[in-house]
mmCIF file of C-alpha atoms in Angstrom:
data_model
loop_
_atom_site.group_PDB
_atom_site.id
_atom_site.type_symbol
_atom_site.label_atom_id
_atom_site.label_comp_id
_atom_site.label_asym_id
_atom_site.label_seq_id
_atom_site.Cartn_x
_atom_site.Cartn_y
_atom_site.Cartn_z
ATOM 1 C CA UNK A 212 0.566 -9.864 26.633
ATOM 2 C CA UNK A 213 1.388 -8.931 22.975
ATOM 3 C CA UNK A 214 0.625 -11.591 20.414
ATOM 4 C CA UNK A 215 2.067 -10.038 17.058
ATOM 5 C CA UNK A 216 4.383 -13.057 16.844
ATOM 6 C CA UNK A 217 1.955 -15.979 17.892
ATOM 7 C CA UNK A 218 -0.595 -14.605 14.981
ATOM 8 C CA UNK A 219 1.959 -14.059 12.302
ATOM 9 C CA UNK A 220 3.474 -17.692 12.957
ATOM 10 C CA UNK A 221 -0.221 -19.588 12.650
ATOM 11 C CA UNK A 222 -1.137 -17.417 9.563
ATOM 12 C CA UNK A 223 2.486 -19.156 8.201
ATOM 13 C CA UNK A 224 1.754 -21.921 6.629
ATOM 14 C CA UNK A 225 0.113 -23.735 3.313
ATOM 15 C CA UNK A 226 -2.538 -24.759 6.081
ATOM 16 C CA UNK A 227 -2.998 -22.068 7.747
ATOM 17 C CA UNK A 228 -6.212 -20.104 7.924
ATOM 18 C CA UNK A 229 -7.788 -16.566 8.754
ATOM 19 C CA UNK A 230 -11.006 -15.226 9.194
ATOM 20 C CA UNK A 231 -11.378 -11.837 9.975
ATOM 21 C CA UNK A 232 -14.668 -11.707 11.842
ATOM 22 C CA UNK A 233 -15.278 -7.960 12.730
ATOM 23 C CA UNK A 234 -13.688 -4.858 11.582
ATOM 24 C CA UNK A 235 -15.082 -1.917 13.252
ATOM 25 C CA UNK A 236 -14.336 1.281 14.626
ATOM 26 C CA UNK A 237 -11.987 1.852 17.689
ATOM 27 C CA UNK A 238 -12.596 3.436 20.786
ATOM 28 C CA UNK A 239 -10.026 6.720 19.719
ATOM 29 C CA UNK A 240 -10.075 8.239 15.954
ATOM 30 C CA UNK A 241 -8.670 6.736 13.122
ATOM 31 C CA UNK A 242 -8.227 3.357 15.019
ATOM 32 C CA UNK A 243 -9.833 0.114 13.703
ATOM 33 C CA UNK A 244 -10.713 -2.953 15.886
ATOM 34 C CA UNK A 245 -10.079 -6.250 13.861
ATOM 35 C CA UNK A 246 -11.147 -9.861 15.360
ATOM 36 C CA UNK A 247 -9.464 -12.527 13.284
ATOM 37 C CA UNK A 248 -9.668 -16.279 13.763
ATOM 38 C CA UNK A 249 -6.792 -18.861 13.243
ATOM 39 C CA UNK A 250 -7.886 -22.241 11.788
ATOM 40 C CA UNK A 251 -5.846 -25.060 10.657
ATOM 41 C CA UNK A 252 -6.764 -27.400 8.041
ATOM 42 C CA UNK A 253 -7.308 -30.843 9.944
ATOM 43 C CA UNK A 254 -6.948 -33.589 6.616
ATOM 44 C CA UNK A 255 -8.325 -36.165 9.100
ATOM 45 C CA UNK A 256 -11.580 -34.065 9.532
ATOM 46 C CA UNK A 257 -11.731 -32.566 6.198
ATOM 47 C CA UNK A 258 -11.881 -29.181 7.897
ATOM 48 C CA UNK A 259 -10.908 -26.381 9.382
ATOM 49 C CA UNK A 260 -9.950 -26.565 13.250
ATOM 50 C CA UNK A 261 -10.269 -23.149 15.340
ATOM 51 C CA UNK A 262 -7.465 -22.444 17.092
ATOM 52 C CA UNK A 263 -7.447 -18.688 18.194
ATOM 53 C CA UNK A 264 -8.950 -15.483 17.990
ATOM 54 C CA UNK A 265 -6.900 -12.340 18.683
ATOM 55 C CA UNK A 266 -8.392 -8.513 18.563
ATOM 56 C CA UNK A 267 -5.618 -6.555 15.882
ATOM 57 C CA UNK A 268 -5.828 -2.638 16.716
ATOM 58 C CA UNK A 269 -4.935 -0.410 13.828
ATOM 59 C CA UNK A 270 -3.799 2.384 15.376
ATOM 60 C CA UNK A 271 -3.421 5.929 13.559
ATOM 61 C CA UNK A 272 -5.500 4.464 10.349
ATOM 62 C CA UNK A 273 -4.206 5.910 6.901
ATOM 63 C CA UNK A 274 -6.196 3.943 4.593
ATOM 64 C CA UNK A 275 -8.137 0.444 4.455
ATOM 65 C CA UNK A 276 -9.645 -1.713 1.843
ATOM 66 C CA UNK A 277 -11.373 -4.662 4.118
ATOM 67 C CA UNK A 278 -13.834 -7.275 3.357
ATOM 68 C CA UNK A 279 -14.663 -9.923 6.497
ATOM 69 C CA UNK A 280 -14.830 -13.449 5.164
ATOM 70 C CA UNK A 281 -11.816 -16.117 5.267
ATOM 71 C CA UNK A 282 -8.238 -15.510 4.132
ATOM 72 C CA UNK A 283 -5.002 -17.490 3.687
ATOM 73 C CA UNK A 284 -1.867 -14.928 4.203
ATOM 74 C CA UNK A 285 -1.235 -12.313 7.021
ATOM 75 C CA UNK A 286 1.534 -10.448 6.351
ATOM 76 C CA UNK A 287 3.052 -7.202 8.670
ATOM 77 C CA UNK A 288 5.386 -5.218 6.345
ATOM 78 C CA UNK A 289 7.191 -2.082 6.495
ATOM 79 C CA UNK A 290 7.902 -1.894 2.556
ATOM 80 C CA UNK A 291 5.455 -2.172 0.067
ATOM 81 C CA UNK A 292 4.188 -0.039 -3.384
ATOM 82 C CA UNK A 293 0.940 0.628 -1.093
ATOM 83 C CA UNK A 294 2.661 2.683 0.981
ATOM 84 C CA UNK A 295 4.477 4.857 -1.394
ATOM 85 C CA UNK A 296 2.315 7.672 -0.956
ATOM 86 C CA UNK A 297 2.521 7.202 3.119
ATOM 87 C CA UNK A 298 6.099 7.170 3.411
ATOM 88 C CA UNK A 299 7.935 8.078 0.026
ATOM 89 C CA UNK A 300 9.605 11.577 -0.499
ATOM 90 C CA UNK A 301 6.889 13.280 -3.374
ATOM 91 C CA UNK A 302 8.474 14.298 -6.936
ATOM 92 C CA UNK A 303 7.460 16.907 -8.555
ATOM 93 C CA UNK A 304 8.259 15.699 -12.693
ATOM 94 C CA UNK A 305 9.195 18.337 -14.571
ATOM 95 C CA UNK A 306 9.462 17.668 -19.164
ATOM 96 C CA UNK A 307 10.402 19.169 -21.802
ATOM 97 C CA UNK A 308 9.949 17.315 -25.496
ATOM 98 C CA UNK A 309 7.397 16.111 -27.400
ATOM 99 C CA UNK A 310 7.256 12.138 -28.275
ATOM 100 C CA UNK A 311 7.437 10.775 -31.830
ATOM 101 C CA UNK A 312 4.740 8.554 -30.801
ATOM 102 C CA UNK A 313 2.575 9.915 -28.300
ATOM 103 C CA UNK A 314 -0.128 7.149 -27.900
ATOM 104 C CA UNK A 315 2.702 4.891 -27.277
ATOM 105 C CA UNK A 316 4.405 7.213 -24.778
ATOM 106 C CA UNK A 317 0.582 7.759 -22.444
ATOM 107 C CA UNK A 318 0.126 3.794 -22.896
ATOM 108 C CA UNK A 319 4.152 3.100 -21.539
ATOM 109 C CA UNK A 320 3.489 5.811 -18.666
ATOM 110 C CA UNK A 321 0.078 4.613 -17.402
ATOM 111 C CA UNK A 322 1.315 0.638 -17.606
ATOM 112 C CA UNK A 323 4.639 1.772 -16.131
ATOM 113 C CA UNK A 324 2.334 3.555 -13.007
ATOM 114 C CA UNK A 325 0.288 0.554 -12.837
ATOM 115 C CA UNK A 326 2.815 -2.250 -12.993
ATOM 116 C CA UNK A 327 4.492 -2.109 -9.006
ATOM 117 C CA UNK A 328 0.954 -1.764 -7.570
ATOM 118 C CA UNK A 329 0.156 -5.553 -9.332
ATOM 119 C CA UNK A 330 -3.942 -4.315 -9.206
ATOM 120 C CA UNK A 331 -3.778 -2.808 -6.034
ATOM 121 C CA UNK A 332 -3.907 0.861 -7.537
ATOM 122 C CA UNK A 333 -4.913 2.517 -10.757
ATOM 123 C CA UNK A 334 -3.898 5.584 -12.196
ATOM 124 C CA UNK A 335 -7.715 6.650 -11.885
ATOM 125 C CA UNK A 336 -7.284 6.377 -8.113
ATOM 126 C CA UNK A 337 -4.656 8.729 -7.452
ATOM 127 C CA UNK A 338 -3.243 11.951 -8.384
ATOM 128 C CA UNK A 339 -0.054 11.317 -9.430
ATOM 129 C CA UNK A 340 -0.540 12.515 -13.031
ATOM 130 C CA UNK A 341 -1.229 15.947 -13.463
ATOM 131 C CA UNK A 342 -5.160 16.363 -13.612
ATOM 132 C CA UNK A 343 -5.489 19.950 -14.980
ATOM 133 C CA UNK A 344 -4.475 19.244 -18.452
ATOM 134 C CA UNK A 345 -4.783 16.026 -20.371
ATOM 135 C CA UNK A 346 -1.516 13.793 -20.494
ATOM 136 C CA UNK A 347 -1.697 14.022 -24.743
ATOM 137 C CA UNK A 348 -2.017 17.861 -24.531
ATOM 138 C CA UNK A 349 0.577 18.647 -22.437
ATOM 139 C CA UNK A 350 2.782 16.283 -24.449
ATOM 140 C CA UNK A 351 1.787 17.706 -27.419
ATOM 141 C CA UNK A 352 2.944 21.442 -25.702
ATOM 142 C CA UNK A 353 5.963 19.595 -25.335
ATOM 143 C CA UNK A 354 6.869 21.084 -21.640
ATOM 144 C CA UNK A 355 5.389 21.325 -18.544
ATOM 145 C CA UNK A 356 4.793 19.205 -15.131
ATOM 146 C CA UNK A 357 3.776 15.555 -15.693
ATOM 147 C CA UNK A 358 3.049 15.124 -12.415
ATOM 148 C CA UNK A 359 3.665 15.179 -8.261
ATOM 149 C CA UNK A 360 4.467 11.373 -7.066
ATOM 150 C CA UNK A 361 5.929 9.635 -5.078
ATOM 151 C CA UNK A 362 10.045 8.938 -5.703
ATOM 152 C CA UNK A 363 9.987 5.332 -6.280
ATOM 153 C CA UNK A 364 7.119 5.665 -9.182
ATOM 154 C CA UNK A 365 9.192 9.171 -10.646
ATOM 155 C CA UNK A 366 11.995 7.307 -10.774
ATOM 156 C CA UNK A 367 10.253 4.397 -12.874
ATOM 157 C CA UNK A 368 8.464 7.376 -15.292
ATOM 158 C CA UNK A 369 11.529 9.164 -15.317
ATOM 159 C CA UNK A 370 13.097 5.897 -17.444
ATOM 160 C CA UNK A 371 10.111 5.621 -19.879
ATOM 161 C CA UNK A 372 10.260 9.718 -20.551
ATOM 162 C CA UNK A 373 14.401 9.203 -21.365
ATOM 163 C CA UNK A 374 12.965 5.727 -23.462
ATOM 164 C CA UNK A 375 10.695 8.108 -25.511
ATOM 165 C CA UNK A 376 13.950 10.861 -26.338
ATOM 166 C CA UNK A 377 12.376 13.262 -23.229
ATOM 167 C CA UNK A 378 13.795 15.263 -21.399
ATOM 168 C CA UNK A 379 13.216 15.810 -17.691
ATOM 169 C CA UNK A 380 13.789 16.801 -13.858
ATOM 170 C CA UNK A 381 12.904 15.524 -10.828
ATOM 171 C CA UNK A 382 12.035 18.616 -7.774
ATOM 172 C CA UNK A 383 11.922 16.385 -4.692
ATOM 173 C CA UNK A 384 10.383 18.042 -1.997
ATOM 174 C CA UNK A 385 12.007 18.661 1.452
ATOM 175 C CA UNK A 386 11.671 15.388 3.427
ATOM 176 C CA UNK A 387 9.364 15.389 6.694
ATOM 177 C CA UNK A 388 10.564 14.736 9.898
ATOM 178 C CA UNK A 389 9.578 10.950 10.337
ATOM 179 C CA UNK A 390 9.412 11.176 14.283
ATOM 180 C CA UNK A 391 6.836 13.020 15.866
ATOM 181 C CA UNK A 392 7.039 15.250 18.686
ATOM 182 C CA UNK A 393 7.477 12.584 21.067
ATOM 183 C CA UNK A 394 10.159 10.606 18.768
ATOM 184 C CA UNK A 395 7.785 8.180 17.744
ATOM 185 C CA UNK A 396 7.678 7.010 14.340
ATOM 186 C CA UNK A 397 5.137 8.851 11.731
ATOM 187 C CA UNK A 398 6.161 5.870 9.079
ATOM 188 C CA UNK A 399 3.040 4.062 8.210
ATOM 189 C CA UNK A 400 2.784 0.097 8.226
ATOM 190 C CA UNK A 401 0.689 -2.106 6.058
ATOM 191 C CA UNK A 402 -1.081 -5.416 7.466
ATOM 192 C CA UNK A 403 -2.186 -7.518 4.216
ATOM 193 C CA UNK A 404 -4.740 -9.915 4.719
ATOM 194 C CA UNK A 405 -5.155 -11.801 0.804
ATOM 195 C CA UNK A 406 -6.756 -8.756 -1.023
ATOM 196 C CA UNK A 407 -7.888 -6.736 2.336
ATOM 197 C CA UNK A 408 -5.602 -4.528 3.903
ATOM 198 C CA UNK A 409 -5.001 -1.687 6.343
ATOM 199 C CA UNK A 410 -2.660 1.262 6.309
ATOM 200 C CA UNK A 411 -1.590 2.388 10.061
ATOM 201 C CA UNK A 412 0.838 4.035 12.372
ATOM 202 C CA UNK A 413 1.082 0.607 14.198
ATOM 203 C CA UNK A 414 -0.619 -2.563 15.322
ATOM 204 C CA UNK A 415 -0.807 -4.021 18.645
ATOM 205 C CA UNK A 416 -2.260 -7.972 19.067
ATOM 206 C CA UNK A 417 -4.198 -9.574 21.787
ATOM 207 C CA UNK A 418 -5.446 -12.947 22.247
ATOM 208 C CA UNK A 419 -8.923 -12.499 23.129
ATOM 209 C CA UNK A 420 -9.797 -14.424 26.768
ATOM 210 C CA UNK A 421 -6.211 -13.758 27.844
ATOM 211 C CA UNK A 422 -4.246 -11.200 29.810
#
């Protein structure tokens, strides 16, 4: 039977422990096989009791970041800045003005990109910021795109640009049908495990040694 609720609840609490054991490739593409182990800190023992190990299936992988080792928090969410460009409508920002301080204007926009990812993203890593011409050049041209990114993170740029005197517009792209052809959902989910995490379609849980 489905587990999703019995792993969430023993990954709950200030004693609580994971440790995700394997992470390997399913048996379909773009699925990931996950064995994590629940542990709770015994104070008698001074250590860690086992309690279970469940098999997590990522199913329909978007993206991963995973490193096997021990972990405190397991979280399941549907919302998150990491899956902004999964399941955000894209922007495309449009300027026109050039800033009376420039330097201060690139610094505001790349800590105002950087600031809802909290170190899980850099500007670097993504192309949200238009990558043909440098940010200072096209400011100095004083028009032309800024960038394509997702809505939440225009809307955030879109404040700095009007902080800075700027002028600009936001072309939002027609929105995808989030169902696919059989009416299931195309919205991605993210499972957060500490600093690892996993970007997916869905996640089923098993306990492993049980039907």
């Amino acid at each position: 039977m489905p587990k999703r609720p019995q792993l969430l609840s023993e990954l709950g609490g200030e004693q609580d422990y994971g440790v995700l054991l394997v992470a390997q490739m399913g048996g379909v593409p773009n699925q990931i096989d996950l064995i994590i182990q629940t542990a709770i800190y015994d104070e008698a023992a001074e250590g860690l009791r086992p309690r279970h190990t469940y098999i997590v299936r990522a199913l329909g992988v978007r993206e991963h970041r995973l490193t096997v080792g021990m972990f405190g928090k397991l979280r399941l969410l549907d919302e998150h800045p990491l899956l902004y460009h999964h399941n955000a409508p894209k922007v495309a920002v449009y300027f026109d003005g050039t800033p009376k301080d420039l330097n201060e204007l690139v610094l505001d926009i790349s800590q105002t990109h950087v600031l809802p990812y909290d170190g899980w993203r850099h500007l670097v890593d993504t192309d949200d910021i238009n990558r043909s011409t440098p940010m200072t050049t096209l400011f100095k041209r004083g028009f032309g795109v800024l960038g394509v990114m997702p809505k939440p993170l225009a809307e955030r740029i879109g404040k700095v640009l009007e902080h800075h005197g700027i002028k600009h517009t936001d072309n939002e792209e027609l929105p995808d049908d989030n169902t696919d052809e059989h009416g299931r959902s195309r919205l991605a989910k993210l499972l957060l495990l500490d600093q690892s995490y996993i970007i997916a379609l869905d996640f089923s849980v098993e306990e492993l040694g049980k039907t």
